[in-house]
Coordinates of C-alpha atoms and ligand atoms in Angstrom, one line a residue:
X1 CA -28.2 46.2 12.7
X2 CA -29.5 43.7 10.0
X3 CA -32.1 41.2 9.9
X4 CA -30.7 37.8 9.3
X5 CA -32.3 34.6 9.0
X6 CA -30.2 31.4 9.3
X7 CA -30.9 27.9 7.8
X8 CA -29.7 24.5 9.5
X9 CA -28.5 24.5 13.0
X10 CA -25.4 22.3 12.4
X11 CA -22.1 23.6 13.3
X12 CA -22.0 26.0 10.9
X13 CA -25.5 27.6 11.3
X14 CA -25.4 27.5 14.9
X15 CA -22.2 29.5 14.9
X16 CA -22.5 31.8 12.1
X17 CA -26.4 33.3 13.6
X18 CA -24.6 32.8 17.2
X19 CA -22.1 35.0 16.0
X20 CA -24.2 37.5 13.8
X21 CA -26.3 38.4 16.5
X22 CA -23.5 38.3 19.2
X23 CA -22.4 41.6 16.7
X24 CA -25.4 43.1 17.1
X25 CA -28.0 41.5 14.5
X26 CA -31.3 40.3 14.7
X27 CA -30.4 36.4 13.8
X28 CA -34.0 34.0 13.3
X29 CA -32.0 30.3 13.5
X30 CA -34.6 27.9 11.2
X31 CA -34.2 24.0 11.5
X32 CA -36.7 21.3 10.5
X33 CA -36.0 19.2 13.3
X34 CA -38.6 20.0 16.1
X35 CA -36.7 18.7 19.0
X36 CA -33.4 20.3 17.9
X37 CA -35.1 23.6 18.2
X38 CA -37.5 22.6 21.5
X39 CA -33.7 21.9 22.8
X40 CA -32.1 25.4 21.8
X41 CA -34.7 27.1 22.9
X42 CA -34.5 26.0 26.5
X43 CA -30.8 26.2 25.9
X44 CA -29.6 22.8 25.3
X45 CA -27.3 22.9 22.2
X46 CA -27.2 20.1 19.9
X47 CA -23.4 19.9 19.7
X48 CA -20.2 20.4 21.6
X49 CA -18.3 23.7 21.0
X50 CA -16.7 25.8 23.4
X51 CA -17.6 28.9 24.0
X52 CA -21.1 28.2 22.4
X53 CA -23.3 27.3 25.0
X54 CA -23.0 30.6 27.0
X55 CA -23.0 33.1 23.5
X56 CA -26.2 31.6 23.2
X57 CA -27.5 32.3 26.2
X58 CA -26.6 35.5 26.0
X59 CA -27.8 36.4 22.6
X60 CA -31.2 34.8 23.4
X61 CA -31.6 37.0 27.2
X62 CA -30.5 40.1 24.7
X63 CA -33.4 38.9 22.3
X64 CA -30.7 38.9 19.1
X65 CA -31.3 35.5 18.5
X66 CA -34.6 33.6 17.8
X67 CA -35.1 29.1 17.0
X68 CA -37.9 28.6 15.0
X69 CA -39.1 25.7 12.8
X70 CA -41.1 28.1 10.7
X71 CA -39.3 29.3 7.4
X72 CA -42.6 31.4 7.5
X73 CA -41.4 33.1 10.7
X74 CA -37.8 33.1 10.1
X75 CA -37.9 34.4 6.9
X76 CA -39.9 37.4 7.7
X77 CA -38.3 40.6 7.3
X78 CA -34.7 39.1 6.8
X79 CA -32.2 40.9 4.3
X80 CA -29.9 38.1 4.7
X81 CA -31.0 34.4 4.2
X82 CA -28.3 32.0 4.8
X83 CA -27.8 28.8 3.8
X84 CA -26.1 26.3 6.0
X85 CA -27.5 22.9 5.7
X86 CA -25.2 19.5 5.4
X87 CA -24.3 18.2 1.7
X88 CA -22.8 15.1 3.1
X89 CA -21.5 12.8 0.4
X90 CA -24.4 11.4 -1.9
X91 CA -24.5 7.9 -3.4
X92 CA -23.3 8.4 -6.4
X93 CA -19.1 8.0 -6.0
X94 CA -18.1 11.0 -3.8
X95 CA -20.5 13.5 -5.1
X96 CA -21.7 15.5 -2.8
X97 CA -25.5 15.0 -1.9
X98 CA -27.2 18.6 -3.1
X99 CA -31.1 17.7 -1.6
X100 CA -30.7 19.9 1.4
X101 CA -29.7 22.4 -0.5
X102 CA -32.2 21.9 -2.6
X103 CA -35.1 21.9 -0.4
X104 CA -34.0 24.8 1.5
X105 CA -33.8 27.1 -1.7
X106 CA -37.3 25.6 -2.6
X107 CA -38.8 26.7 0.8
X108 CA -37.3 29.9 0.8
X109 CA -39.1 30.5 -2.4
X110 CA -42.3 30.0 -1.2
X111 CA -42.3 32.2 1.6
X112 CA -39.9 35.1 0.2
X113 CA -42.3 38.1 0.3
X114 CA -39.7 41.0 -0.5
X115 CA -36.0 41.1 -1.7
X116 CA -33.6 39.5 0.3
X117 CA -30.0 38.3 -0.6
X118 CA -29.7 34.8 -0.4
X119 CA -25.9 34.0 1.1
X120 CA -24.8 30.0 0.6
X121 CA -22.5 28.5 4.0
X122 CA -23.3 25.3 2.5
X123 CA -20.3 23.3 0.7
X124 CA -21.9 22.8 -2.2
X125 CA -20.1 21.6 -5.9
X126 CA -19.0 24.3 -8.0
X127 CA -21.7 25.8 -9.7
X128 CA -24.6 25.1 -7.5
X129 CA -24.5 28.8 -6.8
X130 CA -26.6 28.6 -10.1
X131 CA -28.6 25.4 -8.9
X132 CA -29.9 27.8 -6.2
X133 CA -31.0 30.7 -8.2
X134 CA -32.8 28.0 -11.0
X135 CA -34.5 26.4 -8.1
X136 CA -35.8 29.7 -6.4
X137 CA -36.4 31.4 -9.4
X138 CA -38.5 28.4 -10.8
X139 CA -40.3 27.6 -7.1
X140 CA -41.3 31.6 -6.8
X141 CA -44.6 31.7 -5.2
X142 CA -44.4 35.6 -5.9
X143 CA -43.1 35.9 -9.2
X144 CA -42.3 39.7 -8.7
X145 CA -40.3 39.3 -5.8
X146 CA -36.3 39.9 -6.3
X147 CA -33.1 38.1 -5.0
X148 CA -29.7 37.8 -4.8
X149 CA -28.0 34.5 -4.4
X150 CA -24.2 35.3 -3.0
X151 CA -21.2 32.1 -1.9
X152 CA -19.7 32.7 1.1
X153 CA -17.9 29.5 1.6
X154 CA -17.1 29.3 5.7
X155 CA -13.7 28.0 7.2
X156 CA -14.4 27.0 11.1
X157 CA -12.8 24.6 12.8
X158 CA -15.0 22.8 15.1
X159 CA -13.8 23.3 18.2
X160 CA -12.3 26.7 17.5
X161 CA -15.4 27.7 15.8
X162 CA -15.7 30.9 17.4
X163 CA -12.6 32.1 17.3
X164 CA -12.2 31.4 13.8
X165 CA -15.5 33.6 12.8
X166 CA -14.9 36.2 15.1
X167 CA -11.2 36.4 13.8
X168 CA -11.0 35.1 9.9
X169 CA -8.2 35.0 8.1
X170 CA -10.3 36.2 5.3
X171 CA -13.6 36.5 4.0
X172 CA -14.8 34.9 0.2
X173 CA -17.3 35.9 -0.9
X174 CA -18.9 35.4 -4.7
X175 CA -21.7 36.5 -6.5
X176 CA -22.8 37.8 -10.3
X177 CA -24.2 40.7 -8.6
X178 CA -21.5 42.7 -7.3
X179 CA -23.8 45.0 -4.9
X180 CA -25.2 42.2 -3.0
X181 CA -21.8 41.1 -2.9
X182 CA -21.0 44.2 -0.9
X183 CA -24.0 44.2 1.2
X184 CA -22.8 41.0 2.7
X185 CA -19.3 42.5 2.7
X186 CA -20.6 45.2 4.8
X187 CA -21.9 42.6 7.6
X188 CA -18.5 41.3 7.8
X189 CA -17.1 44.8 8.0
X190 CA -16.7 44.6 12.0
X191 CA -14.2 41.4 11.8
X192 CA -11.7 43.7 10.0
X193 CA -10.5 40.6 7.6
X194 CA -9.4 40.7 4.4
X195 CA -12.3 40.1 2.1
X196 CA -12.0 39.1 -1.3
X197 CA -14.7 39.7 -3.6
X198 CA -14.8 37.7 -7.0
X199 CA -17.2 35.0 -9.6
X200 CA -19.8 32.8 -7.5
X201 CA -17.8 29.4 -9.1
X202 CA -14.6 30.5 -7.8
X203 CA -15.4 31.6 -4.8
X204 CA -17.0 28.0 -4.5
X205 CA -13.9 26.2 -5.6
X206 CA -11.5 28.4 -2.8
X207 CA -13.6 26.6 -0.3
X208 CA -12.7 23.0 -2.0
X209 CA -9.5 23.5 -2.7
X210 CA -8.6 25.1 0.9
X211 CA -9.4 21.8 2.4
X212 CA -7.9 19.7 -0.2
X213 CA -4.9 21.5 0.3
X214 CA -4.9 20.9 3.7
X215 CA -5.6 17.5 3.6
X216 CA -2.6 17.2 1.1
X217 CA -0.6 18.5 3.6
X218 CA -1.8 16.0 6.4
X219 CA -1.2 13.0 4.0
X220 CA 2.0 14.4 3.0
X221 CA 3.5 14.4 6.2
X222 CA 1.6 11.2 6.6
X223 CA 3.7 9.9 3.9
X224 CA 6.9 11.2 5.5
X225 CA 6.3 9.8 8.7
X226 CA 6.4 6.7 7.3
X227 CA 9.6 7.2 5.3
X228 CA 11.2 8.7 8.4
X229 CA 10.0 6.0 10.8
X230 CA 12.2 3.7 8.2
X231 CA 15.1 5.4 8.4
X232 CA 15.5 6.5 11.8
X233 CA 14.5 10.0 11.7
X234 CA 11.2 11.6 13.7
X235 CA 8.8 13.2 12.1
X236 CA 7.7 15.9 14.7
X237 CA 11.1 17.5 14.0
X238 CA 11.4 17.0 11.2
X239 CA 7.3 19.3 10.5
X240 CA 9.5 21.9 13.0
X241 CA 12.0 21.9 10.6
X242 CA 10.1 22.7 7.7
X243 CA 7.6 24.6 10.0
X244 CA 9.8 27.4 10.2
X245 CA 10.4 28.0 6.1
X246 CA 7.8 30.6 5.9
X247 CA 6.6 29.6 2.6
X248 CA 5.6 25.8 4.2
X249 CA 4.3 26.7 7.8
X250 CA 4.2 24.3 10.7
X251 CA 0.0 24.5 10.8
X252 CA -1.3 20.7 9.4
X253 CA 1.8 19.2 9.5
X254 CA 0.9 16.9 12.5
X255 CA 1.5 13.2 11.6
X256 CA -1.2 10.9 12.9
X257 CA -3.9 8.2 12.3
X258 CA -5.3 11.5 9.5
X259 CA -7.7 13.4 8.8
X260 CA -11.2 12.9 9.7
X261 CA -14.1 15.0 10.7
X262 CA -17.4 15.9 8.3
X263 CA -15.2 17.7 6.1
X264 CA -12.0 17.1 4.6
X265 CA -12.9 13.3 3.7
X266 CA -16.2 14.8 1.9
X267 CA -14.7 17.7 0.1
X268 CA -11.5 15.8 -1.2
X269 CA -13.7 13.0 -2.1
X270 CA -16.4 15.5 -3.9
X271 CA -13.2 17.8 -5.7
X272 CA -12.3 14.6 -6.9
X273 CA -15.4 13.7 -8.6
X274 CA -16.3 17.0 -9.6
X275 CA -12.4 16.9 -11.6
X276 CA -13.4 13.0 -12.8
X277 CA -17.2 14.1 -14.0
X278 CA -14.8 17.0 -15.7
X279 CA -12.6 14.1 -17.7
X280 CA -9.6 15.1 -15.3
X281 CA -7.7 12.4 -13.5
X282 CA -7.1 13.6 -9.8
X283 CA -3.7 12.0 -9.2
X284 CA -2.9 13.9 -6.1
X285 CA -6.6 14.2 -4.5
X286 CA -6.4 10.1 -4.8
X287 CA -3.2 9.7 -3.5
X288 CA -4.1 11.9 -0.9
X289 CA -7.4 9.8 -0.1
X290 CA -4.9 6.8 -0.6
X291 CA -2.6 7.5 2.4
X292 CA -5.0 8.9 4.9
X293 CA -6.8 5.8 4.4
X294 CA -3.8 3.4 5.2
X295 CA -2.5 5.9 7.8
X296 CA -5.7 4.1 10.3
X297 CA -4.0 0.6 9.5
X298 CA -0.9 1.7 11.2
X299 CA -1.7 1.2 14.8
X300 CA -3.0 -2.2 14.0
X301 CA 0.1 -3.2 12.6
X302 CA 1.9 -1.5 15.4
X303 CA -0.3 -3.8 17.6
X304 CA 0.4 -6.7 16.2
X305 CA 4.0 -6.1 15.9
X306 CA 4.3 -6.5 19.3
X307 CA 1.4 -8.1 20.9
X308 CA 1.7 -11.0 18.3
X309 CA -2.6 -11.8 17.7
X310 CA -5.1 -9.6 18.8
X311 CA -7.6 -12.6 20.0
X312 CA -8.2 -12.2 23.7
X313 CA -6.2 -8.9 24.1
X314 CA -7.6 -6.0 26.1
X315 CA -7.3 -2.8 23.6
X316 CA -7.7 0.5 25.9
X317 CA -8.5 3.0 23.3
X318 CA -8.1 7.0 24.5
X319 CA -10.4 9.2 22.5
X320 CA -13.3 8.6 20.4
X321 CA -14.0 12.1 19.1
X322 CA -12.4 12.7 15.4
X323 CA -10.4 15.3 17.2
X324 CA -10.3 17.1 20.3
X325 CA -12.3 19.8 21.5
X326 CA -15.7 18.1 19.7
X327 CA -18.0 15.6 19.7
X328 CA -18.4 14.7 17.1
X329 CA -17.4 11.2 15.6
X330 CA -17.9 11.9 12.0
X331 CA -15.6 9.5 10.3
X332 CA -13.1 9.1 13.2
X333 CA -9.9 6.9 13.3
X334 CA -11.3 5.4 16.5
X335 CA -13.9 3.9 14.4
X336 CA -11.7 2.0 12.0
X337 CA -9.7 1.1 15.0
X338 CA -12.4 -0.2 17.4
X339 CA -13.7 -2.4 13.8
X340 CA -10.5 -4.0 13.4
X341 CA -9.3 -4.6 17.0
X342 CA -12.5 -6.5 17.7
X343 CA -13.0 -8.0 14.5
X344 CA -9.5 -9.3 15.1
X345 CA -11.2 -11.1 18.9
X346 CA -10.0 -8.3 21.1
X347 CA -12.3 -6.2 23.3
X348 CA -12.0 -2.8 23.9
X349 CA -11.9 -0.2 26.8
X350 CA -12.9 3.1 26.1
X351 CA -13.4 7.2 27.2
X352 CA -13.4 10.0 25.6
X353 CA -13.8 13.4 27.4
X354 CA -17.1 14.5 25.9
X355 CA -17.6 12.0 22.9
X356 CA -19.2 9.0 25.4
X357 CA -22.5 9.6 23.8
X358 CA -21.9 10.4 20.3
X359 CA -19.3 7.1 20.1
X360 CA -22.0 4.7 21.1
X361 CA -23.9 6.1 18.8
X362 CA -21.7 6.0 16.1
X363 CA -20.1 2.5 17.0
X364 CA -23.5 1.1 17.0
X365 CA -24.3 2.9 13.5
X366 CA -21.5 1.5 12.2
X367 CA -21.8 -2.6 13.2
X368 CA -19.6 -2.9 15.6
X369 CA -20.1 -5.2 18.4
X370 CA -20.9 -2.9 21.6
X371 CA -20.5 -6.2 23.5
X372 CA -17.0 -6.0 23.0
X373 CA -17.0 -2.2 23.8
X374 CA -16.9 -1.1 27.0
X375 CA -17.3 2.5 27.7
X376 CA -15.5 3.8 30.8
X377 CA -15.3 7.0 33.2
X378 CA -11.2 7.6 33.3
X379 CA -8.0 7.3 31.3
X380 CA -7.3 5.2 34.6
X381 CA -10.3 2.7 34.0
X382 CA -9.2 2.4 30.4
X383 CA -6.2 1.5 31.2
X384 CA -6.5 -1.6 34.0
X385 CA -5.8 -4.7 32.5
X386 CA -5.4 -3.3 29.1
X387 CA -2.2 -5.4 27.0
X388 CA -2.2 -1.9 24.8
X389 CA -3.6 1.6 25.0
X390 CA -3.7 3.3 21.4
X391 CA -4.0 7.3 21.9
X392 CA -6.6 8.1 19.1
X393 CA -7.5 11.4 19.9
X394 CA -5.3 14.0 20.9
X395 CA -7.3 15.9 23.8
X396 CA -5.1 18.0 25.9
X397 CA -6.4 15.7 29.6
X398 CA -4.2 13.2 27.8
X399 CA -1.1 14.6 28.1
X400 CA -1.2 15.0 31.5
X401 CA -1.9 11.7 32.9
X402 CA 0.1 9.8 35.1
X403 CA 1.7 7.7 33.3
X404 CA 3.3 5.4 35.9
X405 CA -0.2 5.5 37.8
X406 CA -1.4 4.4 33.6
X407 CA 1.4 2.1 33.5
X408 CA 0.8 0.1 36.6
X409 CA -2.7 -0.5 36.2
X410 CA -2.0 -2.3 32.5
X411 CA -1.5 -5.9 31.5
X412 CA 0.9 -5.0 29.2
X413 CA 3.1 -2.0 29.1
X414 CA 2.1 -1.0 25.3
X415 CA 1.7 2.8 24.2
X416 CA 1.0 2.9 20.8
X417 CA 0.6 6.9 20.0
X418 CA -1.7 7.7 17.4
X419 CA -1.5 11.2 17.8
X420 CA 2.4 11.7 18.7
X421 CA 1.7 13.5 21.8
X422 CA 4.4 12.0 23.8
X423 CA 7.8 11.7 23.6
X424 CA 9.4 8.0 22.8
X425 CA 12.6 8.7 25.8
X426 CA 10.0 9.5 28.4
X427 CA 7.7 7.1 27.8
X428 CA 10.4 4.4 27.7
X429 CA 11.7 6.1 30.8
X430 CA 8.3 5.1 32.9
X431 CA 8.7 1.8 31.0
X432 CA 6.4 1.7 28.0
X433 CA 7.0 -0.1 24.8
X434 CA 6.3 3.1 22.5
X435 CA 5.2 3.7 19.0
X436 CA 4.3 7.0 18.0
X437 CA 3.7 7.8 14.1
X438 CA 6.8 8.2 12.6
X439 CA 9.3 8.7 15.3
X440 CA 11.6 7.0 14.2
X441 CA 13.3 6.1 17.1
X442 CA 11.7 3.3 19.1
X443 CA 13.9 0.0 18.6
X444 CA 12.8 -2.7 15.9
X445 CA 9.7 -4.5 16.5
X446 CA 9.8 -7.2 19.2
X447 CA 6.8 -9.8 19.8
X448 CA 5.8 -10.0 23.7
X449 CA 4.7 -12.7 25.2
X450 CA 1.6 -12.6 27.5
X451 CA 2.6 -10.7 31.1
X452 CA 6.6 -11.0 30.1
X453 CA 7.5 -7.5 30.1
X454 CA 11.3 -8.1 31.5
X455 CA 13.1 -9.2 28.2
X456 CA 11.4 -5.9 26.0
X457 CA 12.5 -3.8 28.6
X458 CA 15.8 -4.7 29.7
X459 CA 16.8 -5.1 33.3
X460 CA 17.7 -1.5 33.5
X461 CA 14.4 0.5 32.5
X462 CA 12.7 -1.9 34.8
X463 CA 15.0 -0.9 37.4
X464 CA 14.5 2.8 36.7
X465 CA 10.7 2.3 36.3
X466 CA 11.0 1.2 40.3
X467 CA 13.4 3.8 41.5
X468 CA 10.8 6.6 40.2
X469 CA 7.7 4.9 41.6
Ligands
LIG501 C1 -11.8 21.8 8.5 C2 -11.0 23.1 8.1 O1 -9.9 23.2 9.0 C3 -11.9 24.3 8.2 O2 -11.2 25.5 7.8 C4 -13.1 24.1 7.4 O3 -14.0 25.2 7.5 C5 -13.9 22.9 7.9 O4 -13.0 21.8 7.8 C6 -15.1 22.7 7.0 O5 -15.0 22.5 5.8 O6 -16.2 22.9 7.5 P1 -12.4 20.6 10.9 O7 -12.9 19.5 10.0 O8 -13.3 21.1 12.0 O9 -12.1 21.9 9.9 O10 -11.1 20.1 11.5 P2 -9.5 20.4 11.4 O11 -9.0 21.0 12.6 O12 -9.2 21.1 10.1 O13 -9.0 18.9 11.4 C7 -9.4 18.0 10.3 C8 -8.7 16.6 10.6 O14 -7.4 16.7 10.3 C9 -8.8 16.1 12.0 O15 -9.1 14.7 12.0 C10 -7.4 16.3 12.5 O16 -7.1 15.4 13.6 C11 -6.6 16.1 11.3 N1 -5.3 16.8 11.3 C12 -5.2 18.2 11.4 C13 -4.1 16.1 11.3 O17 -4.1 14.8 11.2 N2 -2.9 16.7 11.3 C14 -2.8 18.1 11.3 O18 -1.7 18.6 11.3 C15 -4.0 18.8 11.4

């Protein structure tokens, strides 16, 4: 059993201590924010992660797991100080914003009364494993006190957070000092991963270029989708196809409305400053921020494809959340969307399963017009009156909705599928105009008139449509 002391409550904080002591440790969780750790300790969580709320609870009953404000207190006896604080992106053109960072490894200097390895979670630009030596080392209240600074760059999902700590495809870790290196090592010794030792800059860049590589992959098949919508073939095969070549894989090869979240739009954005600042020109990072940026347009020129103008339309939107199985709205296509469909004079109906709260929040952060918003219970309520319904995020409740239940309740039979989570035959079948993301097999673009829906669909899906209701 170790004594560890964790710094930040975020996602990544929350889970790694979680986690840690759930393996036996003695975890100390430190945040600034009083209320966020008033909250934990009663055992209200300040995200949405499955799984979490109850490891929690069960760490804190076994007392493994502590909340404190007080670096004082957290950082008493701890071996292991980890650093997992947000570097979101900064002001200066992508770079990512080092002050939390820097403010941790400052307090941890004033309080550290004996050696301690100092272990960085934090995505932080390549070579600010150095930054956080130089700022302890210079901040030292005890001069003669020793550390160790180690990267151990993490790789959770959110929403499989737990599963991908407790099962890792690997471990990085990097460090100048080999021995602290394997004292972390050892922590990590009960996952039985792979873990690869190495420098403290490259074990920071594995963590950028993982996500940039996954990204690429997102906007790649981004890119196909679009080439395949044009000529007639469907993308969701066509990532099987490939899927299977073992040297591809099928994982992140899910055309949609792209990538969002707090990470991969940071990180590619912060590689691809750190490789400008370097005199490098990025090609592929930009072209890879290109696309996932246009991908969002999409459903808005799938909209008006068919609805003609937007003015006076009823836009149900499905999912708010960047993906599923979180909260959290951090740069989420629904966003962009709900922007353009009401700057464009529609209004829009709304539900996510969990993200209700978080999406006002962020709507209202962001400008947009909550008078034009309205935030609803059901997939049902989203749908009544609605002229289209644009899937944004793809949570599993989704796919099981009755669609001619959805169907009847809408102004306008239009599915536009953001998240290609059902099929084009089916959905025409209960007689939707689809668009999914590069399936290409919808027919051309047709504009519908207000409450016409007989000469899109043809006399004989209407006619089907009745028999099966
Ligand atoms: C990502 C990485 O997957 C983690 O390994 C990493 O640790 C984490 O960032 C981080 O740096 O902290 P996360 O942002 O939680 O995790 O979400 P992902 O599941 O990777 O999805 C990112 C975005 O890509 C989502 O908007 C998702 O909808 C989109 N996506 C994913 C696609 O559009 N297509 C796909 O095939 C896969």
């Amino acid at each position: 059993m170790s004594n560890i002391c964790v710094l930040g409550t975020g996602y990544v904080g929350l889970v790694t201590g979680t986690c840690f002591a759930d393996m036996g440790n003695n975890v100390t969780c430190v945040d600034i924010i009083e209320e966020k750790i008033a909250k934990l300790k009663q055992g209200i969580l300040p995200i949405y992660e499955p799984g979490l709320e109850e490891m929690v609870e069960r760490n804190v009953h076994a007392g493994r797991l502590h909340f404190t404000t007080s670096y004082e207190e957290g950082l008493d006896n701890a071996e292991f100080i980890f650093i997992a604080v947000p570097t979101p992106t900064g002001a200066n053109q992508g770079a990512a914003d080092m002050r939390y960072v820097e403010t941790a490894a400052r307090m941890i200097a004033q309080e550290l009364d004996h050696y301690a390895i100092v272990i960085n979670k934090s995505t932080v630009p390549v070579g600010s494993g150095d930054v956080v030596s130089r700022v302890i080392r210079n901040n030292l209240k005890r001069p003669e006190v020793n550390f160790a600074v180690v990267s151990n760059p993490e790789f959770l999902r959110e929403g499989e957070a737990l599963s991908d700590f407790q099962h890792p495809d690997r471990v990085v870790l990097g460090s100048s000092d080999p021995e602290a290196a394997q004292s972390v090592a050892r922590l990590y010794l009960p996952l039985r991963a792979p873990i690869l030792v190495t420098d403290i800059y490259t074990a920071e860049m594995i963590k950028y270029a993982s996500n940039a590589f996954l990204a690429t992959k997102i906007s790649f098949i981004n890119e196909i989708a679009q080439i395949c919508e044009r000529l007639g073939a469907d993308v969701k095969e066509v990532a099987e196809g490939m899927g299977h070549d073992k040297r591809i894989g099928r994982a992140f090869l899910d055309a949609g409305l792209g990538y969002g979240g707090s990470c991969f739009p940071k990180d590619v954005r912060a590689l691809a400053h750190m490789a400008d600042e370097a005199g490098l020109h990025p090609q592929m990072l930009h072209a890879v921020m290109d696309i996932n940026h246009d991908q969002r347009r999409l459903v808005i020129n799938k909209l008006t494809n068919i609805l003609g103008t937007l003015r006076g339309c009823v836009i149900g939107v499905l999912g708010l959340a960047f993906k599923a199985n979180t909260d959290d709205m951090r740069e989420s296509a629904s966003i962009d969307i709900i922007r353009w469909v009401t700057a464009q004079g529609a209004t829009v109906r709304v539900y996510d399963p969990v993200a209700t709260e978080t999406g006002r929040v962020a709507l209202e952060r962001e400008g947009i017009n909550l008078d034009m918003v309205e935030f609803c219970q059901t997939s049902y309520d989203v749908a009544t009156g609605a002229d289209a319904l644009v899937i944004s995020t793809a949570w599993n409740e989704f796919k099981s909705l009755n669609m001619l239940q959805v169907r009847a309740a809408m102004r306008r039979p239009v599915l536009i599928d953001g998240r290609n989570i059902y099929e084009a035959t089916e959905m025409n079948r209960y007689g939707f105009i689809y668009r999914g993301i590069g399936r290409g097999t919808g027919p051309a673009p047709t504009i519908l008139p207000p409450g016409d829906t007989t000469s899109i669909l043809g006399e004989a899906q209407l006619l089907s449509l009745e028999e099966s209701k």
